[in-house]
Structure formats: structure tokens, C-alpha cells
mmCIF file with all atom_site columns, C-alpha atoms in Angstrom:
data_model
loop_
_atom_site.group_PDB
_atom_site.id
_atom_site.type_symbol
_atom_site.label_atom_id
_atom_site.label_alt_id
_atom_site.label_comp_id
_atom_site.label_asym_id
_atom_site.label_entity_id
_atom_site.label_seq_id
_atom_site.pdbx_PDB_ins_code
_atom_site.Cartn_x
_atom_site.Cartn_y
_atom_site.Cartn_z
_atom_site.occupancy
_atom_site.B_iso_or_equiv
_atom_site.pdbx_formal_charge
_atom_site.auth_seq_id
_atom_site.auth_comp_id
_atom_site.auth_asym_id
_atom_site.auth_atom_id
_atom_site.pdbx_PDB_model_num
ATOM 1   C CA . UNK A 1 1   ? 0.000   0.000   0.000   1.00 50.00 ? 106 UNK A CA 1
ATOM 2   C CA . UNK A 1 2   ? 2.587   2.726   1.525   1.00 62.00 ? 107 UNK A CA 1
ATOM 3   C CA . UNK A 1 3   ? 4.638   1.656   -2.449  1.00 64.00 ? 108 UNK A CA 1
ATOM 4   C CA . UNK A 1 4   ? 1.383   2.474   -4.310  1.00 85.00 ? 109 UNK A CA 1
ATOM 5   C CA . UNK A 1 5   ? 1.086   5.656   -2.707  1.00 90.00 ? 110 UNK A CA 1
ATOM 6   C CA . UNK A 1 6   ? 4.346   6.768   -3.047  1.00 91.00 ? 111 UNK A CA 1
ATOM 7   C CA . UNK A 1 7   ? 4.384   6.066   -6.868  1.00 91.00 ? 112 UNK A CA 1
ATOM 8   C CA . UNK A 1 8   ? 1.567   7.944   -7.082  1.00 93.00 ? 113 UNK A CA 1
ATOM 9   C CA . UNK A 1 9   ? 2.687   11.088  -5.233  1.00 94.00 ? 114 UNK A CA 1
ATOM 10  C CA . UNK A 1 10  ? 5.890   10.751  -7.504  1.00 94.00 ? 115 UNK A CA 1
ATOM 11  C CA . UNK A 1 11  ? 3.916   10.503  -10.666 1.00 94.00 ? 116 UNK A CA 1
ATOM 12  C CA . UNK A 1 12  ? 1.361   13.704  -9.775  1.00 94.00 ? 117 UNK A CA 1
ATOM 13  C CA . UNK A 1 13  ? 4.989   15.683  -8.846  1.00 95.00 ? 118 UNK A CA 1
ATOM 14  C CA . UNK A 1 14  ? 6.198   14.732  -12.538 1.00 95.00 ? 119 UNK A CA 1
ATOM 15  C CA . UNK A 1 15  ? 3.181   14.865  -14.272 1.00 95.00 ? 120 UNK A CA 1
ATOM 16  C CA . UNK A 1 16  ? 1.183   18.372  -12.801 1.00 94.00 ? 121 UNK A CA 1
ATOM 17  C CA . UNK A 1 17  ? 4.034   20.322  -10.250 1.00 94.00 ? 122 UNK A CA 1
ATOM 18  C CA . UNK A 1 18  ? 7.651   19.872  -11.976 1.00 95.00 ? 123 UNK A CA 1
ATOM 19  C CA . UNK A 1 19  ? 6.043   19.456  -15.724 1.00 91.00 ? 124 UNK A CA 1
ATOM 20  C CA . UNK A 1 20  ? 7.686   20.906  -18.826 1.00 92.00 ? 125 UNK A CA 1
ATOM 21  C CA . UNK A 1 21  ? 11.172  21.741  -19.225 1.00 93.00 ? 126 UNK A CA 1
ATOM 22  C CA . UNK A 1 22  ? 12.451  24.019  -16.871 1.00 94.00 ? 127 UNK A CA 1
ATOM 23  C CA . UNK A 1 23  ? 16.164  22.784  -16.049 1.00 94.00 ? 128 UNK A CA 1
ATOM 24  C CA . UNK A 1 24  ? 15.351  23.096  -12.030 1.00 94.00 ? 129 UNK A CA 1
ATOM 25  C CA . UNK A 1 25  ? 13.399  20.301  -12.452 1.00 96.00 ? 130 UNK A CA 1
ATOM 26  C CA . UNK A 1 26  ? 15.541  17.525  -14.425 1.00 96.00 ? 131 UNK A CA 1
ATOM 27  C CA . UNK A 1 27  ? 16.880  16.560  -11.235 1.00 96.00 ? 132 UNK A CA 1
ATOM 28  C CA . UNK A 1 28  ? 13.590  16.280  -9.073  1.00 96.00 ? 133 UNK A CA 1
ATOM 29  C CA . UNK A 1 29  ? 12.116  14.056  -11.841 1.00 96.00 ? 134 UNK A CA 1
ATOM 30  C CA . UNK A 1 30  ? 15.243  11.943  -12.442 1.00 96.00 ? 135 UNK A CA 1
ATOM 31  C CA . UNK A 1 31  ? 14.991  11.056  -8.745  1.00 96.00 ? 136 UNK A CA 1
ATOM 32  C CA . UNK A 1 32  ? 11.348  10.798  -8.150  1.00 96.00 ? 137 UNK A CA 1
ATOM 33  C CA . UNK A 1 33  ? 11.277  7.892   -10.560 1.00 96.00 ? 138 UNK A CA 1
ATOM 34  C CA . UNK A 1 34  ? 14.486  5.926   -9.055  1.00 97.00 ? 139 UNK A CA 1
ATOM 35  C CA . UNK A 1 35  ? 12.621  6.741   -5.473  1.00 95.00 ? 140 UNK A CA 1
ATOM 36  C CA . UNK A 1 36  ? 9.527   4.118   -7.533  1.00 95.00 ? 141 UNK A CA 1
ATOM 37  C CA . UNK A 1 37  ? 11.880  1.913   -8.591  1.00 94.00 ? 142 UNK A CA 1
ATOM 38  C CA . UNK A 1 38  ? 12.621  2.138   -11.857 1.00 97.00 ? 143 UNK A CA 1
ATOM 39  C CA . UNK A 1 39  ? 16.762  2.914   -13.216 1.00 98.00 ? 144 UNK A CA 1
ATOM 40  C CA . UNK A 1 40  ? 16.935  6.615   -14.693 1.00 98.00 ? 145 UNK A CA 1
ATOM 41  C CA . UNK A 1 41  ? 20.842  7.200   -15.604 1.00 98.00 ? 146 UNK A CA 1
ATOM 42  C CA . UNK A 1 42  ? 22.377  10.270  -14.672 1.00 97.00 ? 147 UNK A CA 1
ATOM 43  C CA . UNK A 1 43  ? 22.244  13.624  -17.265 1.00 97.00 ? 148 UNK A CA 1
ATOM 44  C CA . UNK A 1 44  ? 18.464  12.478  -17.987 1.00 98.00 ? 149 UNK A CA 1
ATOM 45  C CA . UNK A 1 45  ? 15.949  14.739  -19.041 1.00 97.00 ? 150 UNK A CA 1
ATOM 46  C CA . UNK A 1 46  ? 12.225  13.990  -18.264 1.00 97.00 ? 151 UNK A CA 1
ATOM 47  C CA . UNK A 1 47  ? 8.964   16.451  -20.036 1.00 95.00 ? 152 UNK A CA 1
ATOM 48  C CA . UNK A 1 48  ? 6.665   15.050  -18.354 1.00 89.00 ? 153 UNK A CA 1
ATOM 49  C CA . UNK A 1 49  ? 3.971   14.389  -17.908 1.00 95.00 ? 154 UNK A CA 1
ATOM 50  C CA . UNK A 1 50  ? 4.592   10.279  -18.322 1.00 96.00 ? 155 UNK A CA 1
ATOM 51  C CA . UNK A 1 51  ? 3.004   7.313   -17.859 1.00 95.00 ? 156 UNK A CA 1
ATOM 52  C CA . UNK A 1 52  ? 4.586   4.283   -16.750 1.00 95.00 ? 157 UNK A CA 1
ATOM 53  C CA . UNK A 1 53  ? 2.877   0.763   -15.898 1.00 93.00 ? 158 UNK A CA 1
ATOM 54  C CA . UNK A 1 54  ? 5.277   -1.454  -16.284 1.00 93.00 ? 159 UNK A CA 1
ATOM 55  C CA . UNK A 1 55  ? 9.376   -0.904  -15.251 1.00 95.00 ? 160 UNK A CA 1
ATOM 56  C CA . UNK A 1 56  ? 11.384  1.651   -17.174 1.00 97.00 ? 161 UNK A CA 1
ATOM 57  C CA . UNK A 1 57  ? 15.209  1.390   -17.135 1.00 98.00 ? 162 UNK A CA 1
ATOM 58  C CA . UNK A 1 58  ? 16.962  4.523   -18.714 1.00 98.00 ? 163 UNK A CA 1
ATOM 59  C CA . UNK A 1 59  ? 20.357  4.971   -19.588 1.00 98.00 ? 164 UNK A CA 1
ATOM 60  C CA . UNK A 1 60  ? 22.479  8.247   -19.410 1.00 98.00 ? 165 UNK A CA 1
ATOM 61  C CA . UNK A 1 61  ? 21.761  11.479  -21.093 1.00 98.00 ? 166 UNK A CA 1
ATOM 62  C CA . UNK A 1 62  ? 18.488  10.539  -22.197 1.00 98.00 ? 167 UNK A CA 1
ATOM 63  C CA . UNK A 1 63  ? 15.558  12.774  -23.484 1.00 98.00 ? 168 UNK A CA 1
ATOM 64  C CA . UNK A 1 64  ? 12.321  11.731  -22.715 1.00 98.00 ? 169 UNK A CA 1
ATOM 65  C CA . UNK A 1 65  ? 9.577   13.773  -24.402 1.00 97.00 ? 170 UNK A CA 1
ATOM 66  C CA . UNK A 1 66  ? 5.551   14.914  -23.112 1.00 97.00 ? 171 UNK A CA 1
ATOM 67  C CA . UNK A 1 67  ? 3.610   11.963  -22.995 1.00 97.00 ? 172 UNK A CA 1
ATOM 68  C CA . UNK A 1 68  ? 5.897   9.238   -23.156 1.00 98.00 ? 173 UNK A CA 1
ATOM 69  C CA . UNK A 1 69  ? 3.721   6.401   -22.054 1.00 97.00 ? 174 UNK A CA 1
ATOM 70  C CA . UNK A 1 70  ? 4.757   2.226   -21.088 1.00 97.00 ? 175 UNK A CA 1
ATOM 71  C CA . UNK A 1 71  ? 1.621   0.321   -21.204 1.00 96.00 ? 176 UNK A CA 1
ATOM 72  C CA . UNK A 1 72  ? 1.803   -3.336  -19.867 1.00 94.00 ? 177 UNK A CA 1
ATOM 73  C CA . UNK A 1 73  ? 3.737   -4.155  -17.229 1.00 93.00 ? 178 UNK A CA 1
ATOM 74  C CA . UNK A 1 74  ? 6.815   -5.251  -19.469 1.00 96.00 ? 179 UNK A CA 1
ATOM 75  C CA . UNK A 1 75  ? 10.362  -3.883  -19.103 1.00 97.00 ? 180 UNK A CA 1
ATOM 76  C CA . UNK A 1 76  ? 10.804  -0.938  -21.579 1.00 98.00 ? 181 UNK A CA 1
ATOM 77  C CA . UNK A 1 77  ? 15.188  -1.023  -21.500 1.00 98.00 ? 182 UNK A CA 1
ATOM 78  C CA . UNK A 1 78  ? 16.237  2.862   -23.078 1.00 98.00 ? 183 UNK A CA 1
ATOM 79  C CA . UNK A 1 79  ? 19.798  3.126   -23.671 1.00 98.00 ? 184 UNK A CA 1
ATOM 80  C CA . UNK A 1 80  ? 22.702  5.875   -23.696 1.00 98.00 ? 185 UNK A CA 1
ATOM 81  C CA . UNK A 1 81  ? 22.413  9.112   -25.607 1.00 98.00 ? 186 UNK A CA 1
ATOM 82  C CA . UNK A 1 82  ? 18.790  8.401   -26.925 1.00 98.00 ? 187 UNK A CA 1
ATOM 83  C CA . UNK A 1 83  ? 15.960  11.051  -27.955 1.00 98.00 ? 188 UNK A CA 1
ATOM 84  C CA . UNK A 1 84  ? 12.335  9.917   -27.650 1.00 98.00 ? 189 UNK A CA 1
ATOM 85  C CA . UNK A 1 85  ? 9.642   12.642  -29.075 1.00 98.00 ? 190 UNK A CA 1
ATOM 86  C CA . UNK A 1 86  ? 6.485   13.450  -27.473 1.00 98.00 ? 191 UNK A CA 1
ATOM 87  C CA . UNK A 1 87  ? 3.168   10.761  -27.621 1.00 98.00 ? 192 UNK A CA 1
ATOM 88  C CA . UNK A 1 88  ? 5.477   7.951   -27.857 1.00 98.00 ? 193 UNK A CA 1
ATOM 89  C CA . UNK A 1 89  ? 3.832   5.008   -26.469 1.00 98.00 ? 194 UNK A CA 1
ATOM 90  C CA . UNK A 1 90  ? 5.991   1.253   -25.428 1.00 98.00 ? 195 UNK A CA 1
ATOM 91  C CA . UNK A 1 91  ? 3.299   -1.282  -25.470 1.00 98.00 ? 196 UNK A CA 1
ATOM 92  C CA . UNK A 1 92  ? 4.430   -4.282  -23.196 1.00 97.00 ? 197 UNK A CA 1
ATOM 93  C CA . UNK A 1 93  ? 1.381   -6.150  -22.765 1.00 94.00 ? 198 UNK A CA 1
ATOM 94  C CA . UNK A 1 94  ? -0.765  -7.793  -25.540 1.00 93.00 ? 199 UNK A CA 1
ATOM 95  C CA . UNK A 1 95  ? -3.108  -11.475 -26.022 1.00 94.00 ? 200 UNK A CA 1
ATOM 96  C CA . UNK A 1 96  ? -2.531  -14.221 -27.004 1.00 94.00 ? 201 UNK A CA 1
ATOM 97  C CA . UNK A 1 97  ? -5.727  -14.653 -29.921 1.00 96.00 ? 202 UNK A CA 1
ATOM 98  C CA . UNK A 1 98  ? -8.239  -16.642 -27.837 1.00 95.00 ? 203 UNK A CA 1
ATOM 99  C CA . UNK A 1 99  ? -11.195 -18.482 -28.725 1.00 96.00 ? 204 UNK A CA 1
ATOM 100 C CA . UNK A 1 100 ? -14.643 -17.177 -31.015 1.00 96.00 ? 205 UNK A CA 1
ATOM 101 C CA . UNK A 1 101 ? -16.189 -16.098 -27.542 1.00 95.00 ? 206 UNK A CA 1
ATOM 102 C CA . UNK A 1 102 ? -13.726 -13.866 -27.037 1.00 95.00 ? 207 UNK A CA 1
ATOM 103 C CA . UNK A 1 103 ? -11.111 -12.938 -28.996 1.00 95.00 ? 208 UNK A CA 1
ATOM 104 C CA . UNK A 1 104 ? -8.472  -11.040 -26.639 1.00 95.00 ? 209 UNK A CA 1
ATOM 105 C CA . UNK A 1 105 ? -7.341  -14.519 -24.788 1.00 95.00 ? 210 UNK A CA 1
ATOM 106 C CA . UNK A 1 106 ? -4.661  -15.063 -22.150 1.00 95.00 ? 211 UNK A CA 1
ATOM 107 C CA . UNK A 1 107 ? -2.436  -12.090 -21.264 1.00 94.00 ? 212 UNK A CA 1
ATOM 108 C CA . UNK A 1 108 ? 1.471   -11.579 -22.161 1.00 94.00 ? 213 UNK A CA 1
ATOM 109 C CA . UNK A 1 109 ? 3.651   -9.417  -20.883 1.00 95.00 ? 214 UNK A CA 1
ATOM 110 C CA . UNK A 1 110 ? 6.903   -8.711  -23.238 1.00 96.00 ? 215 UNK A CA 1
ATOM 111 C CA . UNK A 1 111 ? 10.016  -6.490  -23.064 1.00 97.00 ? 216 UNK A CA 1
ATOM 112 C CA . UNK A 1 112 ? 10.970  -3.862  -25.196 1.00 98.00 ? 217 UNK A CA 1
ATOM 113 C CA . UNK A 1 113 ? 15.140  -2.588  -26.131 1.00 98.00 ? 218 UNK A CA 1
ATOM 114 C CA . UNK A 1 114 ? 16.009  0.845   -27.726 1.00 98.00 ? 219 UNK A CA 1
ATOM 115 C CA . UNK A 1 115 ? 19.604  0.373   -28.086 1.00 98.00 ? 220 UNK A CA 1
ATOM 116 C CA . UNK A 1 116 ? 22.088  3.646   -27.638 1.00 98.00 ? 221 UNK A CA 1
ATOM 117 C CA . UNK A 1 117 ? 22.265  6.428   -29.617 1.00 98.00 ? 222 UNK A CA 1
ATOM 118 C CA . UNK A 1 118 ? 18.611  5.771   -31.017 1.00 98.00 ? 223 UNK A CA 1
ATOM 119 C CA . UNK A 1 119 ? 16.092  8.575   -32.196 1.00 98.00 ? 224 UNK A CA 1
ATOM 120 C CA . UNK A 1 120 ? 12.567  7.747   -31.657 1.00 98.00 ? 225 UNK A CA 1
ATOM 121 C CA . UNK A 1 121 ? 10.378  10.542  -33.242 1.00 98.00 ? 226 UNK A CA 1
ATOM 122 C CA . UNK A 1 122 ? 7.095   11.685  -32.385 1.00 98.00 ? 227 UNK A CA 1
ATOM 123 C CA . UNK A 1 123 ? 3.826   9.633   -32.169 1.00 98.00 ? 228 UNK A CA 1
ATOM 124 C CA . UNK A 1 124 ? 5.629   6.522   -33.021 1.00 98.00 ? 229 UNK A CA 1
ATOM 125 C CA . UNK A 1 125 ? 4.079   3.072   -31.386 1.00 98.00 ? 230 UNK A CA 1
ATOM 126 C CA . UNK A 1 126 ? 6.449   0.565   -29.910 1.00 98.00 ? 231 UNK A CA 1
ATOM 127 C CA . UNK A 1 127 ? 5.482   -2.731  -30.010 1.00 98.00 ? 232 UNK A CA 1
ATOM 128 C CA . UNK A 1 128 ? 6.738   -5.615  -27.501 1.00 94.00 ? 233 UNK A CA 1
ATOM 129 C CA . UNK A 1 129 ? 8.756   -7.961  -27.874 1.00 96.00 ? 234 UNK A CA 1
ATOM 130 C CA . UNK A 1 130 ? 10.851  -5.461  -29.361 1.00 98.00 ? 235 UNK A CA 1
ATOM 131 C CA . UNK A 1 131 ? 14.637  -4.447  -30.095 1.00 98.00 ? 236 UNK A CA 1
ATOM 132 C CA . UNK A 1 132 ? 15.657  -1.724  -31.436 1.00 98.00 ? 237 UNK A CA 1
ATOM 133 C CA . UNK A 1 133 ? 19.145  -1.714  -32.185 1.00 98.00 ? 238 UNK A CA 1
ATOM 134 C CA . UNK A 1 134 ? 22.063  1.247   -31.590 1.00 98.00 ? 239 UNK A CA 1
ATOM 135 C CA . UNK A 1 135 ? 21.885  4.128   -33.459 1.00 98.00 ? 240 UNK A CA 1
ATOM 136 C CA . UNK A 1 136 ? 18.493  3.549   -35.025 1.00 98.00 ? 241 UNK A CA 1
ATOM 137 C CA . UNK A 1 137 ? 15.939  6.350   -36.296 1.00 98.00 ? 242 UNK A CA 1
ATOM 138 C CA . UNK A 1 138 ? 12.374  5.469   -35.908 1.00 98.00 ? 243 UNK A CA 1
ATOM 139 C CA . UNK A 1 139 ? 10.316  8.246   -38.637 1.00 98.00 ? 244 UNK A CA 1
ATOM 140 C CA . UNK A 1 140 ? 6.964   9.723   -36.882 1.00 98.00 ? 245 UNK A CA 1
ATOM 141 C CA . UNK A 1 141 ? 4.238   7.820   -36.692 1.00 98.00 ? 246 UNK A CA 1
ATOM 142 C CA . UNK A 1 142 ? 5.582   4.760   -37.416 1.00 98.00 ? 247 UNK A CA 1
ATOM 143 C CA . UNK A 1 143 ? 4.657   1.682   -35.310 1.00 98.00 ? 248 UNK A CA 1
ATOM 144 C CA . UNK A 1 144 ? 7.368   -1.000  -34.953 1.00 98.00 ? 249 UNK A CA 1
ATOM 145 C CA . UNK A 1 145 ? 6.237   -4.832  -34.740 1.00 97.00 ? 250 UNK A CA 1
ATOM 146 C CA . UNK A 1 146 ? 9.707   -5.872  -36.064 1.00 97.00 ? 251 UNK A CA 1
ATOM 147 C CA . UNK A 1 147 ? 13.693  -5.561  -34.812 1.00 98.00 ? 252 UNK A CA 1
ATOM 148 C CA . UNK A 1 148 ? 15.207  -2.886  -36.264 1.00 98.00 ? 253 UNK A CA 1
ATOM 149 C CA . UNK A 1 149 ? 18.885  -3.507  -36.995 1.00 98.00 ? 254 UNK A CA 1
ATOM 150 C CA . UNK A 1 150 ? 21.720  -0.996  -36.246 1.00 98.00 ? 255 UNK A CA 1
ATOM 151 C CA . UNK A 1 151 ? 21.902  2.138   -38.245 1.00 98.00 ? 256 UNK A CA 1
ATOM 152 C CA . UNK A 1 152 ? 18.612  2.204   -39.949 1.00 98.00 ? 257 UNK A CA 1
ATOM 153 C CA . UNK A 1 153 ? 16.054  4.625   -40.232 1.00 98.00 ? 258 UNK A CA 1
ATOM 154 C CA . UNK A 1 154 ? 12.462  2.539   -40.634 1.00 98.00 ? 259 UNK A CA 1
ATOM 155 C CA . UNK A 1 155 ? 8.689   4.135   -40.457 1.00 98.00 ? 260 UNK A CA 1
ATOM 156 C CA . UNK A 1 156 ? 5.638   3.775   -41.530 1.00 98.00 ? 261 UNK A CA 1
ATOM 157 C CA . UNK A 1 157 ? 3.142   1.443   -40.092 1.00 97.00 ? 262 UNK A CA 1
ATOM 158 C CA . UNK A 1 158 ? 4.439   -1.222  -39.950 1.00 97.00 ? 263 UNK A CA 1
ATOM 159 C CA . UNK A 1 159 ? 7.277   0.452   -39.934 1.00 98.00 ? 264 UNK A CA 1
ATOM 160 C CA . UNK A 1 160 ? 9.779   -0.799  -43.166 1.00 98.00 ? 265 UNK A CA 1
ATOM 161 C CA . UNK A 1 161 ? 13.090  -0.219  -43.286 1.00 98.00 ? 266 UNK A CA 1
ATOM 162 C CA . UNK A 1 162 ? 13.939  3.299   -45.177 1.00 98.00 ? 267 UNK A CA 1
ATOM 163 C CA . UNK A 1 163 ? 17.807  3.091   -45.194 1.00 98.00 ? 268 UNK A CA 1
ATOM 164 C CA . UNK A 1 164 ? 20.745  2.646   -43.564 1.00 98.00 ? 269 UNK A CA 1
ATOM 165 C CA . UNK A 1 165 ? 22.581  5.002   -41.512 1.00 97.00 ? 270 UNK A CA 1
ATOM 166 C CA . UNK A 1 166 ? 26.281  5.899   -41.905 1.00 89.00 ? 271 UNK A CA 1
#
């Protein structure tokens, strides 16, 4: 009980009193979220407001943009050096297909990977089980299903690979 309150006076501090991107605040945020256990690196910058249900893990120098949501209660891992846009979502949870009474059958929870260096641009949709591998661009809009190999820029949905990155 006392951890489910906590997260949630951590989350309201993110999400409504230290919002935006006022540099006073990088701090508070960065620690709020290791206080809830989950792993934000040092030199990380967090919009806010966020959404997290399952664990986060973020590596250093990070930016995390407005809305960033993890649904499911998967492990979304975010490496070194990365840039995620605003309204990215991680989804961590899905079905398995169940039966013709209903369709959405047992539950799975998966983990999702951005490697380091990636560039995840705005309103793209993660999908888990997921890597994303180092140096990576994901376009807007573009919802990943797929591994995306080192040094490639993919989008669309589903996101296709575009090119590869020198």
C-alpha cells in the first residue's frame, strides 16, 4: 500500500508540479522515478507528464519527451544518448488470440530494447517484444512490430526499413 502511494505522489509531482522543461526540475524528476523503482541514468531529461505501468530502465543522457507512455507491465530497456519525441507510447502487454467467444485470450507481458544512440520521433508506437538496435531512427508515426537492426532509419506502419545510416 505505503509503495502504491508513493508512486503515485511521484507521478502527480512529474506529471502536474515539476512538468515541462524548466532545467530546475531535471533533477527532481530523475529522482522521483528511481525513489519508484525504476533505473533513470544520470544527465536524464524527463517532459513530463509520463506514464509508466510497467518498469522503465533509462540509460544516461536521455531525453524523454511529453507523454511518453509504457503500457503493460513489461520492461521498456532505453539506452545511452537516446531522444524519444512526445506521444510515444511502449506497449508491453498484448493477447494471445483466444477463442470465437472472445477474442483477446490469455495475457502476455513482453520487453521492449532501444539500443544507444537511437532517435525515436514523435507519435511513433512501440510494439513488444521489441529491439531496437544502436543508433536507429524510428520516422513519426511509425509503429514498430519488427527488430530494427543498427543504423537504420524505418517508419511507416508497420514500420519498413527506409535506409541505412552511416
Amino acid at each position: 500500500m505505503l509503495l502504491g502511494l508513493k508512486r503515485k505522489r511521484a507521478l502527480f509531482l512529474i506529471n502536474h508540479v515539476y512538468q515541462g522543461t524548466n532545467p530546475k526540475y531535471w533533477e527532481k524528476k530523475r529522482k522521483l522515478l528511481n525513489s519508484i523503482g525504476h533505473a533513470i541514468g544520470e544527465g536524464t531529461k524527463i517532459v513530463g507528464p509520463v506514464r509508466i505501468y510497467g518498469k522503465l530502465q533509462v540509460g544516461k543522457n536521455v531525453w524523454l519527451g511529453e507523454n511518453f507512455t509504457v503500457y503493460g507491465l513489461g520492461t521498456v530497456r532505453i539506452g545511452d544518448n537516446c531522444d524519444v519525441a512526445p506521444d510515444v507510447v511502449c506497449l508491453t502487454g498484448s493477447h494471445e488470440i483466444g477463442g470465437p467467444e472472445r477474442r483477446a485470450g490469455k495475457g502476455t507481458m513482453n520487453d521492449l530494447s532501444i539500443g544507444n544512440g537511437c532517435w525515436v520521433c514523435a507519435r511513433s508506437t512501440l510494439i513488444g517484444p521489441l529491439t531496437i538496435s544502436d543508433s536507429s531512427v524510428i520516422a513519426a508515426g511509425s509503429v514498430v512490430n519488427r527488430p530494427v537492426d543498427e543504423n537504420t532509419l524505418v517508419g511507416g506502419v508497420p514500420a519498413k526499413v527506409i535506409r541505412t545510416l552511416e
